[in-house]
């Protein structure tokens, strides 16, 4: 393939991979929510794309974008893969951590902590579900 053909292919692929506030990862076969975070969301708790774990799960379950309605909160493995591809996203907030649905602990003494990823440095942390963090929903690409 010539250089110009490769360049055209990459531009078209990028356009087709991103539309309607979603990004399709053709390698992992996942579709990611990619909407802008607003000042109101960052200042609030349990408002749209920021909130505690229960809010995050409900938000993803009720999300309707890109003609899809089967969104869910990602597992830590999925979120970690997204971290390494974050340059493909148009809307990333590097000042907060993102929720995953993966439990870090299973005992009641530690309040069932869940894994998170800080998109500024890739560090994984874990919090109880009471903390207010960013939400990034995902769905499986059936196509």
Short mmCIF file of C-alpha atoms in Angstrom, two decimals:
data_model
loop_
_atom_site.label_atom_id
_atom_site.label_comp_id
_atom_site.label_asym_id
_atom_site.label_seq_id
_atom_site.Cartn_x
_atom_site.Cartn_y
_atom_site.Cartn_z
CA UNK A 1 0.00 0.00 0.00
CA UNK A 2 1.37 3.40 -0.94
CA UNK A 3 1.87 6.12 1.69
CA UNK A 4 -1.01 8.24 0.40
CA UNK A 5 -3.37 5.25 0.41
CA UNK A 6 -2.34 4.42 3.95
CA UNK A 7 -2.90 8.01 5.06
CA UNK A 8 -6.36 8.15 3.47
CA UNK A 9 -7.25 4.82 5.07
CA UNK A 10 -6.19 6.06 8.53
CA UNK A 11 -8.19 9.30 8.21
CA UNK A 12 -11.32 7.47 7.07
CA UNK A 13 -10.87 4.84 9.80
CA UNK A 14 -10.59 7.54 12.46
CA UNK A 15 -13.75 9.28 11.19
CA UNK A 16 -15.69 6.03 11.11
CA UNK A 17 -14.40 5.00 14.53
CA UNK A 18 -15.65 8.18 16.18
CA UNK A 19 -19.15 9.57 15.86
CA UNK A 20 -22.18 10.48 17.94
CA UNK A 21 -20.17 10.96 21.16
CA UNK A 22 -18.81 7.42 21.04
CA UNK A 23 -15.50 5.85 20.08
CA UNK A 24 -15.27 2.34 18.62
CA UNK A 25 -12.18 0.35 19.52
CA UNK A 26 -11.98 -2.06 16.61
CA UNK A 27 -9.26 -4.14 18.30
CA UNK A 28 -11.08 -4.87 21.57
CA UNK A 29 -14.56 -4.74 19.94
CA UNK A 30 -15.74 -2.24 22.55
CA UNK A 31 -17.63 1.00 22.06
CA UNK A 32 -16.87 3.77 24.56
CA UNK A 33 -18.94 6.74 25.61
CA UNK A 34 -17.00 9.90 24.73
CA UNK A 35 -19.00 12.93 25.79
CA UNK A 36 -17.60 16.18 27.13
CA UNK A 37 -17.56 16.69 30.90
CA UNK A 38 -19.19 19.95 31.96
CA UNK A 39 -18.27 22.33 34.78
CA UNK A 40 -21.63 21.58 36.43
CA UNK A 41 -20.79 17.88 36.47
CA UNK A 42 -17.32 18.42 37.93
CA UNK A 43 -18.69 20.64 40.71
CA UNK A 44 -21.59 18.32 41.56
CA UNK A 45 -21.98 14.86 43.00
CA UNK A 46 -24.21 12.21 41.44
CA UNK A 47 -24.91 14.37 38.41
CA UNK A 48 -24.64 12.89 34.92
CA UNK A 49 -21.09 11.59 34.30
CA UNK A 50 -19.75 11.99 37.86
CA UNK A 51 -20.90 10.34 41.07
CA UNK A 52 -20.69 7.49 43.51
CA UNK A 53 -20.64 3.85 42.41
CA UNK A 54 -24.40 3.29 42.59
CA UNK A 55 -24.98 6.43 40.52
CA UNK A 56 -22.33 5.27 38.02
CA UNK A 57 -24.00 1.89 37.49
CA UNK A 58 -27.45 3.46 37.09
CA UNK A 59 -26.12 6.16 34.79
CA UNK A 60 -24.57 3.60 32.42
CA UNK A 61 -27.61 1.33 32.54
CA UNK A 62 -29.88 4.25 31.54
CA UNK A 63 -27.53 5.79 28.95
CA UNK A 64 -28.83 6.21 25.38
CA UNK A 65 -26.25 7.53 22.89
CA UNK A 66 -25.16 6.51 19.42
CA UNK A 67 -28.42 4.59 18.92
CA UNK A 68 -27.39 2.18 21.70
CA UNK A 69 -29.00 1.55 25.06
CA UNK A 70 -27.04 -1.44 26.40
CA UNK A 71 -24.22 0.42 28.18
CA UNK A 72 -22.55 -0.73 31.39
CA UNK A 73 -19.80 0.35 33.78
CA UNK A 74 -16.53 -1.19 32.53
CA UNK A 75 -14.51 -3.85 34.31
CA UNK A 76 -11.03 -2.77 35.44
CA UNK A 77 -9.38 -4.71 32.57
CA UNK A 78 -11.46 -2.83 30.01
CA UNK A 79 -10.78 0.54 31.63
CA UNK A 80 -7.06 -0.21 31.77
CA UNK A 81 -7.00 -0.94 28.03
CA UNK A 82 -8.83 2.33 27.42
CA UNK A 83 -6.22 4.21 29.47
CA UNK A 84 -3.52 3.12 27.02
CA UNK A 85 -5.66 4.29 24.09
CA UNK A 86 -6.92 7.51 25.69
CA UNK A 87 -5.43 9.65 22.90
CA UNK A 88 -8.20 8.31 20.63
CA UNK A 89 -10.82 9.93 22.86
CA UNK A 90 -11.90 13.51 22.33
CA UNK A 91 -13.10 14.04 25.90
CA UNK A 92 -10.88 12.93 28.76
CA UNK A 93 -10.55 14.59 32.14
CA UNK A 94 -7.07 13.97 33.54
CA UNK A 95 -7.76 15.46 36.97
CA UNK A 96 -10.05 12.71 38.28
CA UNK A 97 -10.21 8.96 38.56
CA UNK A 98 -12.70 6.77 36.71
CA UNK A 99 -14.90 4.05 38.25
CA UNK A 100 -14.78 0.41 37.27
CA UNK A 101 -17.31 -2.26 38.22
CA UNK A 102 -14.55 -4.58 39.51
CA UNK A 103 -14.36 -5.26 43.22
CA UNK A 104 -10.95 -4.78 44.85
CA UNK A 105 -12.07 -6.50 48.06
CA UNK A 106 -14.87 -8.85 48.97
CA UNK A 107 -15.09 -8.46 52.72
CA UNK A 108 -17.51 -6.24 54.61
CA UNK A 109 -14.74 -4.87 56.84
CA UNK A 110 -13.25 -3.01 53.86
CA UNK A 111 -16.66 -1.83 52.61
CA UNK A 112 -16.36 -3.66 49.31
CA UNK A 113 -13.87 -1.38 47.62
CA UNK A 114 -13.84 -1.06 43.81
CA UNK A 115 -10.94 -0.51 41.40
CA UNK A 116 -10.40 2.85 39.73
CA UNK A 117 -7.89 4.28 37.25
CA UNK A 118 -6.36 7.74 37.34
CA UNK A 119 -6.16 8.85 33.71
CA UNK A 120 -3.38 11.35 34.45
CA UNK A 121 -0.86 8.61 35.28
CA UNK A 122 -2.49 5.18 34.89
CA UNK A 123 -2.31 4.37 38.59
CA UNK A 124 -4.95 1.99 39.86
CA UNK A 125 -6.61 2.78 43.16
CA UNK A 126 -9.63 1.53 45.02
CA UNK A 127 -12.41 3.27 46.87
CA UNK A 128 -15.64 2.49 48.63
CA UNK A 129 -18.69 3.14 46.52
CA UNK A 130 -19.38 6.36 48.43
CA UNK A 131 -16.72 8.44 46.65
CA UNK A 132 -17.61 10.68 43.74
CA UNK A 133 -15.57 9.84 40.62
CA UNK A 134 -15.88 10.18 36.85
CA UNK A 135 -17.93 7.72 34.82
CA UNK A 136 -17.05 6.30 31.40
CA UNK A 137 -19.59 3.79 30.04
CA UNK A 138 -18.86 0.98 27.58
CA UNK A 139 -20.75 -1.52 25.48
CA UNK A 140 -19.81 -4.58 23.44
CA UNK A 141 -19.68 -4.00 19.68
CA UNK A 142 -22.09 -6.52 18.17
CA UNK A 143 -21.40 -5.54 14.58
#
